[in-house]
Short mmCIF file of C-alpha atoms and ligand atoms in Angstrom, two decimals:
data_model
loop_
_atom_site.label_atom_id
_atom_site.label_comp_id
_atom_site.label_asym_id
_atom_site.label_seq_id
_atom_site.Cartn_x
_atom_site.Cartn_y
_atom_site.Cartn_z
CA MET A 1 -95.63 -51.05 -103.47
CA ASN A 2 -99.03 -52.91 -105.02
CA ASN A 3 -101.22 -53.53 -102.05
CA SER A 4 -103.54 -56.52 -103.74
CA PHE A 5 -103.06 -58.30 -107.05
CA SER A 6 -105.77 -56.65 -108.80
CA ASP A 7 -103.76 -53.61 -108.87
CA LEU A 8 -101.61 -55.71 -111.40
CA ASN A 9 -104.32 -55.88 -113.92
CA LEU A 10 -103.86 -59.75 -113.72
CA ASN A 11 -106.70 -61.75 -115.30
CA SER A 12 -109.26 -62.49 -112.30
CA ASN A 13 -109.23 -65.59 -112.16
CA ILE A 14 -105.62 -65.64 -111.56
CA VAL A 15 -106.35 -63.43 -108.62
CA GLU A 16 -108.84 -65.76 -107.22
CA GLY A 17 -106.65 -68.62 -107.50
CA LEU A 18 -103.93 -66.82 -105.56
CA LYS A 19 -106.66 -66.02 -102.82
CA LYS A 20 -107.72 -69.74 -102.72
CA GLN A 21 -104.08 -70.05 -101.68
CA GLY A 22 -103.93 -67.67 -99.46
CA ILE A 23 -101.71 -65.54 -100.99
CA THR A 24 -103.56 -61.94 -101.92
CA VAL A 25 -100.62 -59.45 -101.30
CA PRO A 26 -97.66 -59.64 -103.92
CA THR A 27 -94.16 -59.40 -102.41
CA ALA A 28 -91.63 -57.35 -103.44
CA ILE A 29 -90.63 -58.83 -106.23
CA GLN A 30 -94.03 -59.50 -107.42
CA SER A 31 -95.19 -56.17 -107.09
CA SER A 32 -91.56 -55.23 -109.23
CA SER A 33 -91.74 -57.39 -111.84
CA ILE A 34 -95.48 -58.92 -112.62
CA ILE A 35 -95.91 -55.77 -114.83
CA PRO A 36 -92.69 -55.86 -116.83
CA ALA A 37 -92.64 -59.40 -117.30
CA ILE A 38 -96.94 -59.04 -118.43
CA GLU A 39 -95.43 -56.45 -121.05
CA ASN A 40 -92.50 -58.82 -122.39
CA LYS A 41 -89.73 -56.86 -121.03
CA ASP A 42 -86.64 -58.71 -120.10
CA ILE A 43 -85.38 -58.96 -116.54
CA ILE A 44 -82.93 -59.74 -114.01
CA GLY A 45 -84.65 -60.42 -110.75
CA GLU A 46 -82.49 -60.63 -107.53
CA ALA A 47 -84.67 -62.77 -105.24
CA PHE A 48 -83.94 -64.98 -102.50
CA THR A 49 -85.84 -68.12 -101.68
CA GLY A 50 -88.80 -67.71 -100.57
CA SER A 51 -89.35 -64.23 -101.33
CA GLY A 52 -92.50 -65.29 -103.92
CA LYS A 53 -89.62 -65.52 -107.14
CA THR A 54 -91.63 -68.76 -108.36
CA LEU A 55 -94.62 -66.66 -108.60
CA ALA A 56 -93.36 -63.24 -109.64
CA TYR A 57 -92.46 -65.12 -113.02
CA LEU A 58 -95.68 -68.02 -113.19
CA ILE A 59 -98.07 -65.30 -112.80
CA PRO A 60 -97.03 -63.16 -115.86
CA LEU A 61 -97.10 -66.87 -117.37
CA PHE A 62 -100.34 -67.58 -116.33
CA HIS A 63 -101.70 -64.14 -117.70
CA LYS A 64 -100.16 -64.49 -121.30
CA ILE A 65 -100.16 -68.21 -122.07
CA ASP A 66 -102.77 -68.73 -125.25
CA THR A 67 -104.83 -71.60 -123.43
CA THR A 68 -106.81 -72.14 -126.85
CA LYS A 69 -103.76 -73.11 -128.39
CA ARG A 70 -102.15 -76.73 -127.35
CA GLU A 71 -98.83 -75.48 -128.02
CA MET A 72 -95.66 -74.81 -125.74
CA GLN A 73 -94.81 -71.61 -124.79
CA GLY A 74 -92.22 -71.02 -122.07
CA ILE A 75 -89.80 -72.94 -120.40
CA ILE A 76 -88.23 -72.75 -116.95
CA LEU A 77 -85.14 -73.77 -116.14
CA ALA A 78 -83.47 -75.16 -112.88
CA PRO A 79 -80.57 -76.61 -111.99
CA THR A 80 -81.74 -79.26 -109.55
CA HIS A 81 -84.54 -81.82 -109.97
CA GLU A 82 -85.94 -81.09 -106.53
CA LEU A 83 -86.45 -77.42 -107.51
CA ALA A 84 -88.46 -78.39 -111.20
CA ILE A 85 -90.66 -80.33 -109.45
CA GLN A 86 -91.71 -77.82 -106.67
CA ILE A 87 -91.86 -75.31 -109.77
CA GLU A 88 -94.21 -77.46 -111.37
CA ASP A 89 -96.36 -77.97 -108.56
CA GLN A 90 -96.75 -74.31 -108.00
CA ILE A 91 -98.19 -74.45 -111.62
CA LYS A 92 -100.44 -77.52 -110.93
CA LEU A 93 -101.72 -75.58 -107.92
CA LEU A 94 -102.27 -71.96 -109.41
CA ALA A 95 -104.02 -74.29 -112.59
CA GLN A 96 -106.36 -76.53 -110.32
CA ASN A 97 -107.19 -72.99 -108.05
CA SER A 98 -107.64 -70.99 -110.50
CA ASP A 99 -108.89 -73.09 -113.63
CA VAL A 100 -106.83 -71.63 -116.12
CA PRO A 101 -105.94 -74.55 -118.10
CA VAL A 102 -102.28 -73.84 -118.27
CA THR A 103 -100.61 -77.68 -118.73
CA SER A 104 -96.92 -78.00 -117.46
CA LEU A 105 -94.38 -80.95 -117.47
CA SER A 106 -91.03 -81.67 -115.43
CA ILE A 107 -88.20 -82.49 -117.72
CA ILE A 108 -85.58 -83.92 -115.86
CA GLY A 109 -82.49 -86.04 -116.82
CA ASP A 110 -82.56 -89.51 -114.94
CA VAL A 111 -86.17 -90.48 -116.15
CA ASN A 112 -87.00 -92.63 -119.22
CA ILE A 113 -86.61 -89.98 -122.39
CA ASN A 114 -89.13 -92.09 -124.33
CA ASN A 115 -91.67 -91.47 -121.58
CA GLN A 116 -90.58 -88.14 -121.35
CA ILE A 117 -90.81 -87.56 -125.65
CA LYS A 118 -94.58 -89.56 -125.57
CA LYS A 119 -95.83 -87.31 -122.60
CA LEU A 120 -94.68 -84.28 -124.24
CA LYS A 121 -96.76 -85.01 -127.67
CA ASP A 122 -99.47 -86.53 -125.70
CA ILE A 123 -100.22 -83.09 -123.27
CA LYS A 124 -98.85 -80.35 -125.36
CA PRO A 125 -97.81 -78.79 -122.16
CA HIS A 126 -97.76 -74.93 -122.01
CA ILE A 127 -95.21 -74.86 -119.87
CA ILE A 128 -92.11 -77.03 -119.91
CA VAL A 129 -89.83 -76.71 -116.21
CA GLY A 130 -86.62 -78.98 -115.90
CA SER A 131 -82.97 -79.33 -116.42
CA THR A 132 -80.74 -78.08 -119.28
CA GLY A 133 -79.18 -81.09 -120.26
CA ARG A 134 -82.22 -82.90 -120.90
CA ILE A 135 -84.35 -80.19 -122.26
CA LEU A 136 -81.53 -79.14 -124.95
CA ASP A 137 -81.61 -82.65 -126.01
CA LEU A 138 -85.22 -82.97 -126.33
CA ILE A 139 -85.16 -79.63 -128.47
CA GLN A 140 -82.24 -81.00 -131.04
CA LYS A 141 -84.73 -84.38 -131.19
CA LYS A 142 -87.32 -81.50 -132.54
CA LYS A 143 -89.34 -82.70 -129.12
CA ILE A 144 -89.75 -79.79 -128.16
CA THR A 145 -90.91 -77.42 -130.26
CA ALA A 146 -88.28 -74.32 -130.26
CA HIS A 147 -89.73 -71.68 -132.09
CA THR A 148 -93.12 -71.84 -130.49
CA ILE A 149 -91.54 -70.71 -126.75
CA LYS A 150 -92.30 -67.20 -126.25
CA THR A 151 -90.67 -67.12 -122.82
CA ILE A 152 -87.57 -68.56 -121.24
CA VAL A 153 -87.53 -68.76 -117.41
CA ILE A 154 -83.84 -69.18 -115.80
CA ASP A 155 -84.26 -69.89 -112.29
CA GLU A 156 -81.27 -69.89 -109.65
CA ALA A 157 -79.20 -68.40 -112.69
CA ASP A 158 -75.74 -67.99 -111.07
CA ASN A 159 -75.76 -71.62 -111.11
CA LEU A 160 -77.01 -72.09 -114.74
CA LEU A 161 -74.69 -69.27 -115.75
CA ASP A 162 -71.94 -69.82 -114.33
CA PRO A 163 -68.92 -70.94 -116.67
CA LYS A 164 -69.24 -74.44 -116.36
CA ARG A 165 -72.94 -74.59 -117.42
CA ALA A 166 -73.69 -71.56 -119.13
CA LEU A 167 -73.36 -73.00 -122.53
CA VAL A 168 -75.75 -75.10 -122.36
CA THR A 169 -78.59 -72.41 -120.99
CA LYS A 170 -77.21 -70.51 -123.58
CA ASN A 171 -77.79 -73.35 -126.19
CA ILE A 172 -81.24 -73.48 -125.38
CA ILE A 173 -81.87 -69.86 -125.77
CA LYS A 174 -80.34 -69.57 -129.02
CA THR A 175 -82.46 -72.25 -130.56
CA THR A 176 -85.28 -70.06 -129.58
CA MET A 177 -86.99 -66.96 -131.83
CA ARG A 178 -85.21 -63.43 -131.11
CA ASP A 179 -87.96 -61.98 -130.03
CA ARG A 180 -88.85 -64.53 -127.39
CA GLN A 181 -88.56 -62.96 -123.66
CA LEU A 182 -85.88 -64.11 -121.18
CA MET A 183 -86.52 -63.49 -117.38
CA ILE A 184 -83.28 -64.43 -114.90
CA PHE A 185 -84.22 -64.74 -111.19
CA SER A 186 -81.58 -65.14 -108.73
CA ALA A 187 -80.41 -65.13 -105.13
CA SER A 188 -77.37 -62.82 -105.96
CA ILE A 189 -77.02 -61.72 -108.93
CA LYS A 190 -72.64 -61.90 -109.46
CA ALA A 191 -71.25 -59.03 -111.61
CA GLU A 192 -70.06 -62.21 -114.34
CA THR A 193 -73.85 -63.41 -114.16
CA LEU A 194 -74.67 -59.66 -114.87
CA GLU A 195 -72.37 -59.67 -117.92
CA THR A 196 -73.58 -63.04 -119.01
CA ALA A 197 -77.14 -62.08 -119.06
CA LYS A 198 -76.59 -59.07 -120.59
CA THR A 199 -75.17 -60.81 -123.62
CA LEU A 200 -78.42 -62.55 -123.88
CA MET A 201 -80.89 -60.07 -123.48
CA LYS A 202 -82.52 -56.52 -124.84
CA GLU A 203 -82.46 -53.74 -122.22
CA PRO A 204 -83.31 -56.01 -118.92
CA LEU A 205 -84.78 -54.43 -116.65
CA ILE A 206 -82.79 -55.21 -113.71
CA ILE A 207 -84.69 -55.63 -109.95
CA LYS A 208 -82.67 -55.30 -106.81
CA GLY A 209 -84.02 -57.90 -104.14
CA GLU A 210 -84.78 -56.90 -100.75
CA ASP A 211 -82.45 -58.33 -98.11
CA LYS A 212 -82.95 -61.95 -96.75
CA PRO A 213 -84.52 -61.84 -93.89
CA GLN A 214 -81.91 -62.96 -90.73
CA ILE A 215 -83.14 -65.81 -88.69
CA ASN A 216 -82.85 -64.18 -85.07
CA PRO A 217 -79.15 -64.71 -83.70
CA ASN A 218 -81.11 -65.09 -79.91
CA ILE A 219 -82.70 -68.77 -81.43
CA GLU A 220 -80.53 -71.84 -80.78
CA HIS A 221 -81.36 -74.66 -83.32
CA MET A 222 -80.90 -78.45 -82.27
CA PHE A 223 -81.81 -81.90 -83.71
CA ILE A 224 -82.26 -85.33 -82.00
CA VAL A 225 -81.79 -87.98 -84.87
CA CYS A 226 -84.54 -90.86 -83.87
CA GLU A 227 -86.22 -94.10 -86.08
CA ARG A 228 -89.52 -92.64 -87.12
CA ARG A 229 -91.48 -95.06 -84.91
CA ASP A 230 -89.45 -93.84 -82.13
CA LYS A 231 -90.40 -90.02 -82.43
CA PHE A 232 -93.14 -89.74 -80.22
CA GLU A 233 -91.20 -91.17 -76.96
CA THR A 234 -87.83 -88.93 -78.06
CA LEU A 235 -90.54 -85.95 -77.86
CA ARG A 236 -91.80 -86.94 -74.30
CA LYS A 237 -87.83 -87.56 -72.86
CA LEU A 238 -87.68 -84.07 -74.54
CA LEU A 239 -89.98 -82.14 -72.96
CA VAL A 240 -88.94 -83.86 -69.44
CA ALA A 241 -85.47 -82.74 -69.84
CA VAL A 242 -85.97 -79.10 -71.10
CA LYS A 243 -89.14 -78.29 -69.34
CA PRO A 244 -90.47 -75.55 -71.54
CA GLU A 245 -92.33 -72.83 -70.22
CA LYS A 246 -94.31 -72.21 -73.18
CA ALA A 247 -94.15 -74.22 -76.48
CA ILE A 248 -95.23 -75.35 -79.61
CA ILE A 249 -94.64 -78.51 -81.59
CA PHE A 250 -95.06 -78.38 -84.93
CA VAL A 251 -97.05 -81.50 -86.38
CA ASN A 252 -98.10 -81.77 -89.92
CA ASP A 253 -100.92 -83.37 -90.11
CA ASN A 254 -104.80 -83.16 -88.23
CA ASP A 255 -104.93 -86.58 -87.06
CA ASP A 256 -101.54 -86.50 -85.62
CA ILE A 257 -102.11 -83.37 -84.07
CA GLU A 258 -104.87 -84.94 -81.67
CA LEU A 259 -102.85 -88.20 -81.32
CA THR A 260 -99.76 -86.26 -80.39
CA THR A 261 -101.92 -84.22 -77.73
CA VAL A 262 -103.48 -87.26 -76.52
CA LYS A 263 -100.55 -89.03 -75.76
CA LEU A 264 -98.55 -85.88 -74.16
CA ASN A 265 -101.99 -85.32 -72.13
CA TYR A 266 -102.00 -88.73 -70.70
CA HIS A 267 -98.47 -88.02 -69.74
CA SER A 268 -100.01 -85.01 -67.71
CA LYS A 269 -98.47 -82.62 -69.93
CA ASP A 270 -100.75 -78.99 -70.71
CA CYS A 271 -101.09 -79.61 -74.16
CA PHE A 272 -103.82 -78.26 -76.41
CA ALA A 273 -104.38 -79.42 -80.16
CA MET A 274 -105.30 -76.95 -82.53
CA THR A 275 -105.89 -78.76 -85.50
CA GLY A 276 -108.01 -77.05 -88.60
CA LYS A 277 -111.36 -78.93 -87.02
CA ILE A 278 -111.24 -76.34 -84.31
CA SER A 279 -114.18 -73.46 -84.00
CA LYS A 280 -113.51 -69.89 -84.16
CA GLU A 281 -114.47 -69.68 -80.81
CA ASP A 282 -112.17 -73.13 -79.25
CA ARG A 283 -109.37 -71.45 -81.30
CA LYS A 284 -109.82 -68.05 -79.58
CA LEU A 285 -109.83 -69.46 -75.94
CA ALA A 286 -106.87 -71.72 -76.65
CA ILE A 287 -105.07 -68.48 -77.46
CA GLU A 288 -106.22 -66.69 -74.95
CA SER A 289 -105.14 -69.90 -72.61
CA PHE A 290 -101.85 -70.07 -74.07
CA LYS A 291 -101.15 -66.52 -73.57
CA ASN A 292 -101.78 -66.76 -69.79
CA GLY A 293 -100.12 -70.12 -68.90
CA LYS A 294 -103.38 -72.04 -68.64
CA ILE A 295 -102.40 -74.25 -71.64
CA LYS A 296 -98.57 -74.68 -72.09
CA ILE A 297 -98.27 -76.19 -75.06
CA LEU A 298 -99.76 -76.48 -78.35
CA VAL A 299 -99.62 -78.87 -81.02
CA SER A 300 -100.28 -77.22 -84.61
CA SER A 301 -99.67 -77.40 -88.02
CA ASP A 302 -98.11 -74.42 -89.73
CA VAL A 303 -101.66 -73.86 -90.96
CA THR A 304 -103.22 -73.78 -87.91
CA ALA A 305 -100.46 -71.67 -86.08
CA ARG A 306 -100.55 -68.87 -88.83
CA GLY A 307 -100.94 -65.35 -87.25
CA LEU A 308 -100.24 -66.40 -83.91
CA ASP A 309 -97.88 -64.36 -81.97
CA VAL A 310 -97.22 -65.17 -78.51
CA GLU A 311 -95.13 -63.99 -76.39
CA GLY A 312 -93.08 -65.94 -73.73
CA ILE A 313 -92.48 -68.96 -75.75
CA THR A 314 -89.30 -70.56 -75.00
CA HIS A 315 -89.03 -73.46 -77.12
CA VAL A 316 -90.15 -74.80 -80.74
CA PHE A 317 -90.30 -78.34 -81.38
CA HIS A 318 -90.83 -79.74 -85.19
CA LEU A 319 -92.26 -83.58 -84.38
CA ASP A 320 -92.13 -83.04 -88.05
CA LEU A 321 -90.41 -81.24 -90.51
CA PRO A 322 -92.03 -78.15 -92.29
CA LEU A 323 -93.06 -79.39 -95.89
CA LYS A 324 -91.58 -76.42 -97.08
CA LEU A 325 -87.89 -74.72 -96.28
CA ASN A 326 -88.93 -71.44 -95.26
CA GLU A 327 -91.68 -72.26 -92.78
CA TYR A 328 -88.71 -73.57 -90.64
CA LEU A 329 -87.58 -69.84 -90.45
CA HIS A 330 -91.57 -68.94 -89.52
CA ARG A 331 -91.64 -71.76 -87.07
CA ALA A 332 -88.62 -70.54 -85.32
CA GLY A 333 -89.42 -67.29 -85.24
CA ARG A 334 -92.31 -67.89 -82.61
CA THR A 335 -89.87 -68.03 -80.10
CA ALA A 336 -87.02 -65.67 -78.98
CA ARG A 337 -89.25 -62.60 -79.00
CA GLY A 338 -87.77 -59.38 -78.37
CA ASP A 339 -84.60 -59.66 -76.24
CA ALA A 340 -85.99 -63.33 -75.21
CA HIS A 341 -84.31 -66.62 -75.95
CA GLY A 342 -85.20 -69.37 -77.61
CA THR A 343 -84.69 -73.20 -78.76
CA SER A 344 -85.87 -74.40 -81.91
CA ILE A 345 -85.48 -78.38 -81.61
CA CYS A 346 -86.23 -80.49 -84.73
CA VAL A 347 -86.65 -84.41 -84.19
CA THR A 348 -85.64 -85.86 -87.11
CA THR A 349 -84.57 -89.04 -88.90
CA ILE A 350 -81.42 -90.01 -90.61
CA LYS A 351 -82.73 -89.47 -94.01
CA GLN A 352 -84.19 -86.14 -93.10
CA LEU A 353 -80.83 -84.80 -91.72
CA SER A 354 -80.07 -83.57 -95.11
CA ILE A 355 -82.81 -80.72 -94.68
CA ILE A 356 -81.05 -79.81 -91.75
CA LYS A 357 -78.08 -79.11 -93.15
CA LYS A 358 -80.31 -77.65 -96.04
CA TYR A 359 -81.58 -75.10 -92.91
CA GLU A 360 -77.58 -74.47 -92.40
CA ARG A 361 -76.92 -73.51 -95.35
CA GLU A 362 -79.92 -71.46 -96.33
CA PHE A 363 -80.10 -69.64 -93.45
CA ASN A 364 -76.65 -69.57 -92.02
CA VAL A 365 -77.00 -71.30 -88.70
CA GLU A 366 -76.04 -73.77 -86.81
CA PHE A 367 -77.71 -76.96 -85.50
CA LYS A 368 -76.05 -78.86 -82.54
CA GLN A 369 -77.09 -82.38 -82.29
CA LYS A 370 -78.43 -83.45 -78.88
CA LYS A 371 -79.39 -86.57 -76.94
CA VAL A 372 -81.67 -87.34 -73.98
CA PHE A 373 -79.99 -88.93 -71.46
CA GLY A 374 -81.26 -89.83 -68.19
CA GLY A 375 -83.59 -87.25 -68.11
CA ILE A 376 -80.70 -84.35 -69.32
CA LEU A 377 -80.51 -83.08 -72.52
CA GLU A 378 -76.66 -83.91 -73.59
CA ASP A 379 -74.68 -82.97 -76.57
CA TYR A 380 -74.12 -86.13 -79.00
CA ASN A 381 -71.08 -87.19 -79.90
CA TYR A 382 -71.55 -89.52 -82.43
CA SER A 383 -68.21 -91.18 -83.43
CA LEU A 384 -67.88 -93.00 -79.40
CA GLU A 385 -71.46 -94.59 -80.56
CA VAL A 386 -69.84 -96.66 -83.98
CA LYS A 387 -68.64 -99.56 -82.44
CA ASN A 388 -71.28 -100.46 -80.43
CA ASP A 389 -74.15 -99.58 -82.44
CA ASN A 390 -76.16 -101.17 -84.56
CA SER A 391 -75.71 -101.51 -88.23
CA GLU A 392 -78.67 -97.94 -88.95
CA ASN A 393 -76.89 -95.95 -86.61
CA LYS A 394 -73.41 -97.29 -87.20
CA SER A 395 -74.04 -96.61 -91.25
CA TYR A 396 -75.75 -92.99 -90.11
CA ASN A 397 -72.51 -92.30 -88.35
CA ASN A 398 -70.31 -93.06 -91.00
CA LYS A 399 -72.51 -91.19 -93.41
CA PHE A 400 -72.89 -88.15 -91.20
CA ASN A 401 -69.02 -88.08 -90.62
CA LYS A 402 -67.96 -88.48 -94.09
CA SER A 403 -71.36 -85.81 -95.14
CA LYS A 404 -68.79 -83.11 -93.15
CA PHE A 405 -72.17 -81.79 -92.13
CA HIS A 406 -70.38 -79.46 -89.41
CA LYS A 407 -68.87 -76.75 -90.27
P1 LIG B 1 -90.68 -68.71 -103.24
O1 LIG B 1 -90.16 -67.77 -102.80
O2 LIG B 1 -91.11 -68.52 -105.38
O3 LIG B 1 -89.53 -70.29 -103.29
O4 LIG B 1 -92.02 -69.04 -102.58
C1 LIG B 1 -91.99 -69.56 -101.06
C2 LIG B 1 -93.25 -69.28 -100.76
O5 LIG B 1 -93.97 -68.20 -100.38
C3 LIG B 1 -94.08 -70.39 -101.44
O6 LIG B 1 -94.69 -71.71 -100.74
C4 LIG B 1 -95.44 -69.36 -102.16
O7 LIG B 1 -96.26 -70.12 -102.36
C5 LIG B 1 -95.62 -68.59 -101.10
N1 LIG B 1 -95.71 -67.06 -101.31
C6 LIG B 1 -95.74 -66.60 -103.04
N2 LIG B 1 -95.85 -65.06 -103.04
C7 LIG B 1 -96.60 -65.35 -101.81
C8 LIG B 1 -97.58 -64.18 -101.50
N3 LIG B 1 -97.80 -62.80 -102.09
N4 LIG B 1 -97.79 -64.18 -100.05
C9 LIG B 1 -98.19 -65.08 -99.43
N5 LIG B 1 -96.91 -66.11 -99.75
C10 LIG B 1 -96.41 -66.17 -100.90
#
């Protein structure tokens, strides 16, 4: 395992750029794939979301792309629009932080094709990220220059190479030059995917992934639904109902952290605002006071809670949901240290229910819906509420029932 990105003989700008993003130690998949990827080897990598797989293929792409040419050099295929946008965000972030002028464009279906054609012509992006159908369409229309593509990455390959979708994916690959490199990443590589992949590759290097981190079974996951404007009031009632011994409330924005803390302290809670603005000394003092119980509740963002390892946290509250899926795992893991039990409670809006559903799928856990009633945290029975509720909640209940949210 490599302990730093400098050991991987990367362009130093990339290493510096990663450092700015707080990324200094390669993950397992990055350690095993970056060097062979730079050497143009075909790769089949088993890697789950959160393992650092995106940078495992983006870093070699950044290293190899000839930025002196305004030429399309890489295609990244992703099964969902959401994933394509996330990948493109990582490209833009690294380009900005590293000063390596790699350009990119996301090409997804459902977006006006003429605008995409114009952008392809104007930007001549080095990397194209997107969905297979639209990319193949644009290759056939000769708007994407397949013959200049040096690397194709298939993210979530189980999905893109499954029998229903494999044909389009294969057709894209066939349009590129024979000596292009192909990298395939997937959370789990099924035998049939491996067989299909091997027909498309020259002596691929197969990298087995690590086991997916398991979420601590001693954590109970819950959520409460309310309107956005009622989030604070819901949190306040929640704190009264569950009386946490020690808790972290996660809030995404510095100003909101301060506001939440001021409002909670007005209701005589022993809270401290862990914002990015406080000095190192104050941060140290706050953590000490949190450890010894003088402060019962820390209000913090993911960034300001980084490296915080405190025993005895009974509850984690998410007033805002984390911006990244995996961050939920880190947040919830602050509670239930050792043999202790803990509770992680999300305060969500109706719109955010799809994210809760994603957590359930991704981390294989069950979230119980709750409601604070008469100062007590209770299970919430949706269907009973339908008749007497207002129209927004009614549609929520209907949607919720239809969505088979419960396993
Ligand atoms: P992914 O598995 O690509 O979805 O990455 C999940 C998250 O991990 C992203 O937010 C990355 O920025 C972050 N990440 C990727 N590589 C590293 C690393 N070597 N060290 C710390 N964080 C990383």
